[in-house]
Short mmCIF file of C-alpha atoms in Angstrom, two decimals:
data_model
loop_
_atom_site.label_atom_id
_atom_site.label_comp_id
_atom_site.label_asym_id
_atom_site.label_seq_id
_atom_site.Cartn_x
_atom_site.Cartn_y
_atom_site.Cartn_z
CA UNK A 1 -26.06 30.13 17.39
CA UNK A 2 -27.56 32.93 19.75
CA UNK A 3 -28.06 35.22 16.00
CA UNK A 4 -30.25 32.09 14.84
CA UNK A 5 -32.08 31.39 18.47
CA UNK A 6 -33.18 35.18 18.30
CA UNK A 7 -34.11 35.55 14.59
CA UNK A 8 -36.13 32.29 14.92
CA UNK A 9 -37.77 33.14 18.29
CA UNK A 10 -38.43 36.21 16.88
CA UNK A 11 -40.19 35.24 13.98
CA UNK A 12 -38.27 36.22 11.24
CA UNK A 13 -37.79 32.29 10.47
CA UNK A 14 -40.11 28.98 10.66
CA UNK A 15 -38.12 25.76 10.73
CA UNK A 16 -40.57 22.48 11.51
CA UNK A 17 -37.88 21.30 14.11
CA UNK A 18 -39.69 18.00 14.12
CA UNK A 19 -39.67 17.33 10.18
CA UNK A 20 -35.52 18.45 10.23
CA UNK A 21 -34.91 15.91 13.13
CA UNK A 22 -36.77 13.27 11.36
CA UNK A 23 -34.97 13.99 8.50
CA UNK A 24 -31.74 14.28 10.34
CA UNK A 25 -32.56 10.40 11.12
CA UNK A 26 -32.97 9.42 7.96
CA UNK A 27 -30.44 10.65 6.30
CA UNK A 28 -27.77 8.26 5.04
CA UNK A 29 -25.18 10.26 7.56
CA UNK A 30 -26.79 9.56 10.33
CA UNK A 31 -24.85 7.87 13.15
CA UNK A 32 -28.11 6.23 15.03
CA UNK A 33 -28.62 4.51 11.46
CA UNK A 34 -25.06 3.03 11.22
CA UNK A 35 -24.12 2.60 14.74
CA UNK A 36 -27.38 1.45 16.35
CA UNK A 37 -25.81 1.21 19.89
CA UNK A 38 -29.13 -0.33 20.90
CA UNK A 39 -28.91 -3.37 19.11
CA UNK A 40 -25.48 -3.80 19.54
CA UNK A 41 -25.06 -3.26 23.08
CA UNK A 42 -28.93 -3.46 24.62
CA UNK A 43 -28.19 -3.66 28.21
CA UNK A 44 -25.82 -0.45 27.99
CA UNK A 45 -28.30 0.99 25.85
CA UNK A 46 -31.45 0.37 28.85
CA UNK A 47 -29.21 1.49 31.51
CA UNK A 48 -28.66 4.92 30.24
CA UNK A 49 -32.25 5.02 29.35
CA UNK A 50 -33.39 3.86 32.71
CA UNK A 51 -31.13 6.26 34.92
CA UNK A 52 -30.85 9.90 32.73
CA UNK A 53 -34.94 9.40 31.46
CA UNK A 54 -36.25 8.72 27.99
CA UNK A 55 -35.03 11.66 26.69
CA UNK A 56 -31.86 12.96 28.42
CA UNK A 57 -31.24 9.24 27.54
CA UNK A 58 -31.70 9.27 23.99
CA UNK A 59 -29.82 12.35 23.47
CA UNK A 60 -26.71 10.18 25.73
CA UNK A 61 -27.30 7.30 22.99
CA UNK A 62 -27.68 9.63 20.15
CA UNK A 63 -23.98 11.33 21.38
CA UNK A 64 -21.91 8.08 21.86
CA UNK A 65 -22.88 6.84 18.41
CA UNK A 66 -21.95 10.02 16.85
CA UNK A 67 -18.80 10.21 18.69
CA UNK A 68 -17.74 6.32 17.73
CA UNK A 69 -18.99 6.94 13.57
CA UNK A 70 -16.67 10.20 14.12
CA UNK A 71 -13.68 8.61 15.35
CA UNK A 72 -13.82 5.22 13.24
CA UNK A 73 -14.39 7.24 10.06
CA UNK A 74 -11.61 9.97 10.92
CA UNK A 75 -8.94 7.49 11.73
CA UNK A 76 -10.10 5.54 9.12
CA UNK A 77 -9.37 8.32 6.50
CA UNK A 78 -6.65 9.88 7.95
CA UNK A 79 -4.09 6.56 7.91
CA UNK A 80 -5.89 5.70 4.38
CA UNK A 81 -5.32 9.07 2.96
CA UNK A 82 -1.91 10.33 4.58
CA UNK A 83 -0.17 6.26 3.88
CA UNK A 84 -1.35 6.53 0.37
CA UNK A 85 0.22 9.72 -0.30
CA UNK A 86 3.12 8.65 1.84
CA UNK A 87 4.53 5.69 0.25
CA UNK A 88 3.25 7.10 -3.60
CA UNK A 89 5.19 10.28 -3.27
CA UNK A 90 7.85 9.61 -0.53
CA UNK A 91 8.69 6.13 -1.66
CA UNK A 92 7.29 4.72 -4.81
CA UNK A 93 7.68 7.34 -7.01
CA UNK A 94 10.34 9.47 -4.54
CA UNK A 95 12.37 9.85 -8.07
CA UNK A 96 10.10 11.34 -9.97
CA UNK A 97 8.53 14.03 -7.67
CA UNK A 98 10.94 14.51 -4.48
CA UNK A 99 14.52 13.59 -5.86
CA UNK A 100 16.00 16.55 -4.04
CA UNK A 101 13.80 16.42 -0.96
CA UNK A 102 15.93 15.54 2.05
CA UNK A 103 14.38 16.65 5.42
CA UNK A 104 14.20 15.14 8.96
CA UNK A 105 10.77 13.39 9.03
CA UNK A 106 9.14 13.56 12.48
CA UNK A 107 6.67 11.19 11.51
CA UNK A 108 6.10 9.52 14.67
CA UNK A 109 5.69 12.53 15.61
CA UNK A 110 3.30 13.42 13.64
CA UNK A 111 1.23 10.09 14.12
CA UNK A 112 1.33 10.17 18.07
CA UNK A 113 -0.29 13.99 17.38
CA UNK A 114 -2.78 12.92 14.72
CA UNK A 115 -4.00 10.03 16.86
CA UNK A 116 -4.59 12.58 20.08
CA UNK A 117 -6.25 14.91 18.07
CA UNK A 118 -8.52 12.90 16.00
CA UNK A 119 -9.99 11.31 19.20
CA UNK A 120 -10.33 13.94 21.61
CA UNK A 121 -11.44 16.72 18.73
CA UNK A 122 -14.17 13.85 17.79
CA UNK A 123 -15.56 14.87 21.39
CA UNK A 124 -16.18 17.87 20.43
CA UNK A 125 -17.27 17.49 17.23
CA UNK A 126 -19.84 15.20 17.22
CA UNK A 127 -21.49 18.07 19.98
CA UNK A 128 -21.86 20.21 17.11
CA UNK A 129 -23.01 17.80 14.76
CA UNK A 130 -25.64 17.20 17.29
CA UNK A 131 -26.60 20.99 17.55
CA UNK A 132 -26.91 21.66 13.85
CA UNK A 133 -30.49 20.02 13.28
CA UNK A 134 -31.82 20.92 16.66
CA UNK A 135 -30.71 24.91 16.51
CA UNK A 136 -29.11 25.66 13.26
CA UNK A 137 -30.45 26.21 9.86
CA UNK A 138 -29.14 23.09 7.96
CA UNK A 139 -31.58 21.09 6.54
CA UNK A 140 -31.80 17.78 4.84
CA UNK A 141 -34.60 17.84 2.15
CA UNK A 142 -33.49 19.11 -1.24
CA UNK A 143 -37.07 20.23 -1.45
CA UNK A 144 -36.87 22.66 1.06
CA UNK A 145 -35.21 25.41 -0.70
CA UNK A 146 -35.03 25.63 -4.19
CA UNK A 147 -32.38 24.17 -6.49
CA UNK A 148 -31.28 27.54 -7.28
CA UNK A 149 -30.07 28.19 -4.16
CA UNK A 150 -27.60 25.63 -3.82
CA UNK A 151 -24.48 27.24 -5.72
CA UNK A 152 -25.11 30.42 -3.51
CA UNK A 153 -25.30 28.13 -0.33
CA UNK A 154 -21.81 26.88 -1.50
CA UNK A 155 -20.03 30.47 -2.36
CA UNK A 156 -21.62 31.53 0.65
CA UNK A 157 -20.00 28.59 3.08
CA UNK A 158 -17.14 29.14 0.99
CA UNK A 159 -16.34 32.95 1.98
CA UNK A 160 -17.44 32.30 5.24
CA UNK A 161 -15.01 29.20 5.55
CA UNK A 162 -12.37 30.70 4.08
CA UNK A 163 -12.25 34.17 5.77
CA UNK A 164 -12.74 32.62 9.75
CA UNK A 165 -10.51 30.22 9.21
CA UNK A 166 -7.97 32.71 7.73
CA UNK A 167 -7.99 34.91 10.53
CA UNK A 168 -8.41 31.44 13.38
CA UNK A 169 -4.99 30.74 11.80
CA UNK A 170 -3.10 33.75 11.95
CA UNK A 171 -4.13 34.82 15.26
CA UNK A 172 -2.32 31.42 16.52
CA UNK A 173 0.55 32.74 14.52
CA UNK A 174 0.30 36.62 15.87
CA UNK A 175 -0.13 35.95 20.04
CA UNK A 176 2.47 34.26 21.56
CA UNK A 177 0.32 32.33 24.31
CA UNK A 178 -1.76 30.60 21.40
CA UNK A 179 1.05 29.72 19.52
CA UNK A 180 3.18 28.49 21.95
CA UNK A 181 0.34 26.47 23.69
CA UNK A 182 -1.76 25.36 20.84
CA UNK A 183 0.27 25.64 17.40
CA UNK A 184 3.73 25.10 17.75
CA UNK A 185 2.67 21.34 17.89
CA UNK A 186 1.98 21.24 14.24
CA UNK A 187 4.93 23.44 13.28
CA UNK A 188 7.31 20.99 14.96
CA UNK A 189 7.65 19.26 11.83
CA UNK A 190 9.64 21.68 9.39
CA UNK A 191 9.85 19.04 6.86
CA UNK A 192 6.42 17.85 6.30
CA UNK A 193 4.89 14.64 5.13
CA UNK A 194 1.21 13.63 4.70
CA UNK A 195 1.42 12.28 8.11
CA UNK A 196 1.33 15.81 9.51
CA UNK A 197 -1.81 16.87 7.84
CA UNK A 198 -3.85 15.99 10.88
CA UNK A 199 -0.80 16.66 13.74
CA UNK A 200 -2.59 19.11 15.47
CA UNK A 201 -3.56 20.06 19.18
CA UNK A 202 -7.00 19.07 19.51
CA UNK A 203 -7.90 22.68 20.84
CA UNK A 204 -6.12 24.36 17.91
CA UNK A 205 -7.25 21.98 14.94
CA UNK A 206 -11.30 22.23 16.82
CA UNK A 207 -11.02 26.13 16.15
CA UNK A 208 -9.63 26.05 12.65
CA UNK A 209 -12.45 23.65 12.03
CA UNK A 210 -15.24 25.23 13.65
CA UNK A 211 -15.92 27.84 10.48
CA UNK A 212 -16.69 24.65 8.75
CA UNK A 213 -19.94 23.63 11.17
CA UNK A 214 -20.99 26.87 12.34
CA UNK A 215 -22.49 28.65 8.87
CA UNK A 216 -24.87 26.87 8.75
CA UNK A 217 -26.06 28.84 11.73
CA UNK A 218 -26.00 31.91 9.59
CA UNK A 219 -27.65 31.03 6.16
CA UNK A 220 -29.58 27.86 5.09
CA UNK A 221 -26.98 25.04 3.88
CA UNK A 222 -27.94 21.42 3.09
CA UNK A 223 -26.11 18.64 5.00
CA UNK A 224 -24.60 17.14 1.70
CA UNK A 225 -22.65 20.39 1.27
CA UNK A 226 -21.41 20.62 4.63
CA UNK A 227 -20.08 16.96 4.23
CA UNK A 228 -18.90 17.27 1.27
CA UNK A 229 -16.78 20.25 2.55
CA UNK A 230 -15.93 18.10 5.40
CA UNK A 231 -14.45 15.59 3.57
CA UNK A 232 -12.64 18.12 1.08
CA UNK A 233 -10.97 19.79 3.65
CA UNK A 234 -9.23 16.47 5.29
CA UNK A 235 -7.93 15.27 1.88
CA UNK A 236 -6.96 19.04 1.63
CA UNK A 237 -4.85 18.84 5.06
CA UNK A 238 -3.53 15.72 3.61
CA UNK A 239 -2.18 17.02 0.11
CA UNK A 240 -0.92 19.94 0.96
CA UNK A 241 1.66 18.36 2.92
CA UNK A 242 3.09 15.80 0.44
CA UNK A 243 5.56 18.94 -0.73
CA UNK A 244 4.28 18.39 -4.90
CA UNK A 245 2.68 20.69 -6.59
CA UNK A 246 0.11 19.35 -8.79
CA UNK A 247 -1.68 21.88 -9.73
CA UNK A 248 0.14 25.36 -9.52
CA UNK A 249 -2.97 27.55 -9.73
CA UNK A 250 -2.37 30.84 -7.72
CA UNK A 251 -5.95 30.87 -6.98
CA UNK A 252 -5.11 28.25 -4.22
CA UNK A 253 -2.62 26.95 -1.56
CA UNK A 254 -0.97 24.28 -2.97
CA UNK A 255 1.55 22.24 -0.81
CA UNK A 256 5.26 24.21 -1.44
CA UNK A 257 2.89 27.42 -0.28
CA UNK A 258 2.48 25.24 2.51
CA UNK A 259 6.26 23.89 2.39
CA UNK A 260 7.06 28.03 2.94
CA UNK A 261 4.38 28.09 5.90
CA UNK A 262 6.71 25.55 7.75
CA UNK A 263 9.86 26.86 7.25
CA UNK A 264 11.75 28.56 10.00
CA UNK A 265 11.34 32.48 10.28
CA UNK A 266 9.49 34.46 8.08
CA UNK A 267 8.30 31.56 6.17
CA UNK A 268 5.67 30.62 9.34
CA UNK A 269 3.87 34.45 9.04
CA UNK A 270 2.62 33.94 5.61
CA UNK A 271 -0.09 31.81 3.76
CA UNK A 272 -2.55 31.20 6.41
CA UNK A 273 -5.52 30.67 3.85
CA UNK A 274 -7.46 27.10 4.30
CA UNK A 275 -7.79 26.79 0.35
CA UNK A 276 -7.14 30.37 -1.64
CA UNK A 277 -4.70 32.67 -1.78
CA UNK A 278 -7.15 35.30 -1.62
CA UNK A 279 -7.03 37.06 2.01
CA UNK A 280 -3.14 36.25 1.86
CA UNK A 281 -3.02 38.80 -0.97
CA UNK A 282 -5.44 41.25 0.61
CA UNK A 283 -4.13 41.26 3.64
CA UNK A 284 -0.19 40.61 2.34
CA UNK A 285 0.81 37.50 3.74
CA UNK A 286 1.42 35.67 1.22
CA UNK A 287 4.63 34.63 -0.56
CA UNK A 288 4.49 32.73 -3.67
CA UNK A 289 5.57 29.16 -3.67
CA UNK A 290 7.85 29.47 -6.51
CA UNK A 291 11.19 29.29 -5.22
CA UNK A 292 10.34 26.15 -4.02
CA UNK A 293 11.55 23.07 -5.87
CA UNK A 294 12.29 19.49 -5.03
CA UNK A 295 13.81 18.48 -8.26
CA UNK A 296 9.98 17.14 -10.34
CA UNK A 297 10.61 18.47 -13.82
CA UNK A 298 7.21 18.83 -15.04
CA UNK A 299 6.30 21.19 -12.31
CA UNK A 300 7.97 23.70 -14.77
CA UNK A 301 5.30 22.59 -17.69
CA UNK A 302 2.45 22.20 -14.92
CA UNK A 303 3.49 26.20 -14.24
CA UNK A 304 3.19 27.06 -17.80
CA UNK A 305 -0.59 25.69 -18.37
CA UNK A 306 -1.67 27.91 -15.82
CA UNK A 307 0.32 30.87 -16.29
CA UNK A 308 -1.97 32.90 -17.89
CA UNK A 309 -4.49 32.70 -15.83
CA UNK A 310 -2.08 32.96 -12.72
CA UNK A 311 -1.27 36.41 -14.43
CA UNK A 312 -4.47 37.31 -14.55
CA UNK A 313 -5.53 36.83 -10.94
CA UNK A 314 -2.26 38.46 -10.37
CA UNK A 315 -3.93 41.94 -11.93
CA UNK A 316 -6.75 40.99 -10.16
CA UNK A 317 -5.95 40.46 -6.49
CA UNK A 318 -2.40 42.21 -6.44
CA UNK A 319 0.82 40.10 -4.59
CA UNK A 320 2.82 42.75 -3.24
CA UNK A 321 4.00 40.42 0.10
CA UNK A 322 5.98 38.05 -1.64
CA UNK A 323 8.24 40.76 -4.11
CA UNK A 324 9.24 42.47 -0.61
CA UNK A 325 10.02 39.51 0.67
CA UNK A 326 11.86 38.09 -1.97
CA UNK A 327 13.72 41.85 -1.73
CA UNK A 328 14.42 40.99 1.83
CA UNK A 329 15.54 37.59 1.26
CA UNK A 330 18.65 38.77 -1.62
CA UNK A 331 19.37 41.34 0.63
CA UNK A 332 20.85 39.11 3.65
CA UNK A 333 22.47 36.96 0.74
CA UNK A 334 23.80 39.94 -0.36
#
């Protein structure tokens, strides 16, 4: 934020604050549009107005109905999202894809967690969401960069994303004080479900999601990407919990890399990544997911359709974690 404040102060940049803000309120995201606390509750509405001033008091107004649209829609996703999965995988269809999963399921656990972190994160959140138009570079009108810009606006958020929220994560791994304060609450759950996609500590899942808000005060990015991201990276949290692996592309985390992350041990010091594999391999934390099976058959033939192209990313971006590890692991058997 202070790298955006200077460069625009400075010159280097001309954003009509007034034309983003209107825009801001038009736009089919906005939470003055689908809240309207004004019309729903008037007299709460005048009081604030009355005793913080016009426009302390519509920035007040402006807050709570971002912080209720955040809340609603987050718990509203979360149950929808993490029950589906739940009861298709761990229930319905429990045959097919988990035969041989047996774990202990802390999944009131994991629901008391979810519930305390989506509502007191929201806090937090919906502050940034009402920085970004006022300080940040996002903008609203399609128009105001050209269409050519938008798949470098994505790879950009996309490294960015990826490599803060790498490093966020293993730094609660690496010092003590943040894991034991912050982390260890979503690595209570060994055995995961869907239900422990969003079992964070508010103060731990806030930093991991910060990357996600804050590029936009670094390059230009249009809102719809940012939401879009948003949204990806919740159903994200959500899947790569349910233990099956879909789609076993090494370019990305899938959930038995994840099922590794929560083991005991070793298994918690590798694959940090939010959605690649990519500074995991670079850096050499990661260990491929392989050894990890549940008993669903066609994970073998899902393997095979990608396994040339898993080779070649292999040549490309080099695993030489997981081969040491896997050294280390026949070793003690041995």
């Amino acid at each position: 934020m202070v790298y955006w404040l200077i460069a625009e102060q400075l010159g280097y940049f001309n954003v009509d604050r007034v034309k983003v803000m209107q825009d801001a309120k038009d736009h089919i995201s906005s939470s003055l549009r689908l809240i309207q606390l004004d019309k729903l509750f008037p007299t709460f509405s005048n009081f604030i107005l009355d005793s913080a001033g016009q426009q302390i008091g519509n920035i007040i107004i402006e807050y709570i109905c971002t912080l209720i649209h955040t809340i609603v829609f987050a718990y509203i996703l979360y149950f929808t999202a993490a029950t589906s999965s739940y009861f298709y995988f761990f229930v319905y269809k429990k045959k097919k894809y988990l035969p041989e999963f047996k774990g202990d399921l802390k999944i009131a656990f994991d629901i008391k967690w979810s519930c305390i972190n989506t509502f007191v994160e929201s806090f937090l959140v919906s502050a940034l969401r009402l920085a970004m138009p006022r300080f940040s570079m996002i903008y609203y009108d399609i128009n105001d960069h050209s269409w050519l810009y938008i798949p470098f606006s994505i790879l950009f958020h996309m490294m960015f994303d990826e490599t803060l929220t790498y490093w966020v994560h293993r730094w609660l791994h690496t010092f003590p004080y943040l894991y034991t304060k912050l982390h260890v609450v979503h690595h209570r759950s060994k055995d995961v479900t869907p239900f422990s996609g969003f079992a964070f500590h508010p103060l731990d899942a806030f930093a991991q999601a910060v990357p996600t808000f804050v590029s936009c005060y670094f390059f230009p990015l249009h809102i719809n990407i940012l939401l879009g991201f948003s949204l990806i990276t919740t159903i994200w949290a959500i899947s790569i919990h349910d233990n099956v692996p879909l789609v076993p592309c090494k370019l990305f985390l899938y959930s038995t890399h994840h099922s590794i992350h929560h083991e005991a041990g070793r298994g918690q010091m590798t694959n940090y990544g939010k959605f690649t594999s990519v500074w995991d391999r670079i850096c050499q934390t990661y260990w491929v997911p392989d050894r990890v099976y549940f008993g669903w058959d066609e994970w073998k033939q899902r393997k095979g359709i990608f396994s040339k192209f898993n080779s070649f990313y292999s040549k490309i971006v080099p695993d030489k974690s997981s081969e040491e590890l896997n050294k280390q692991i026949k070793q003690k058997k041995n």
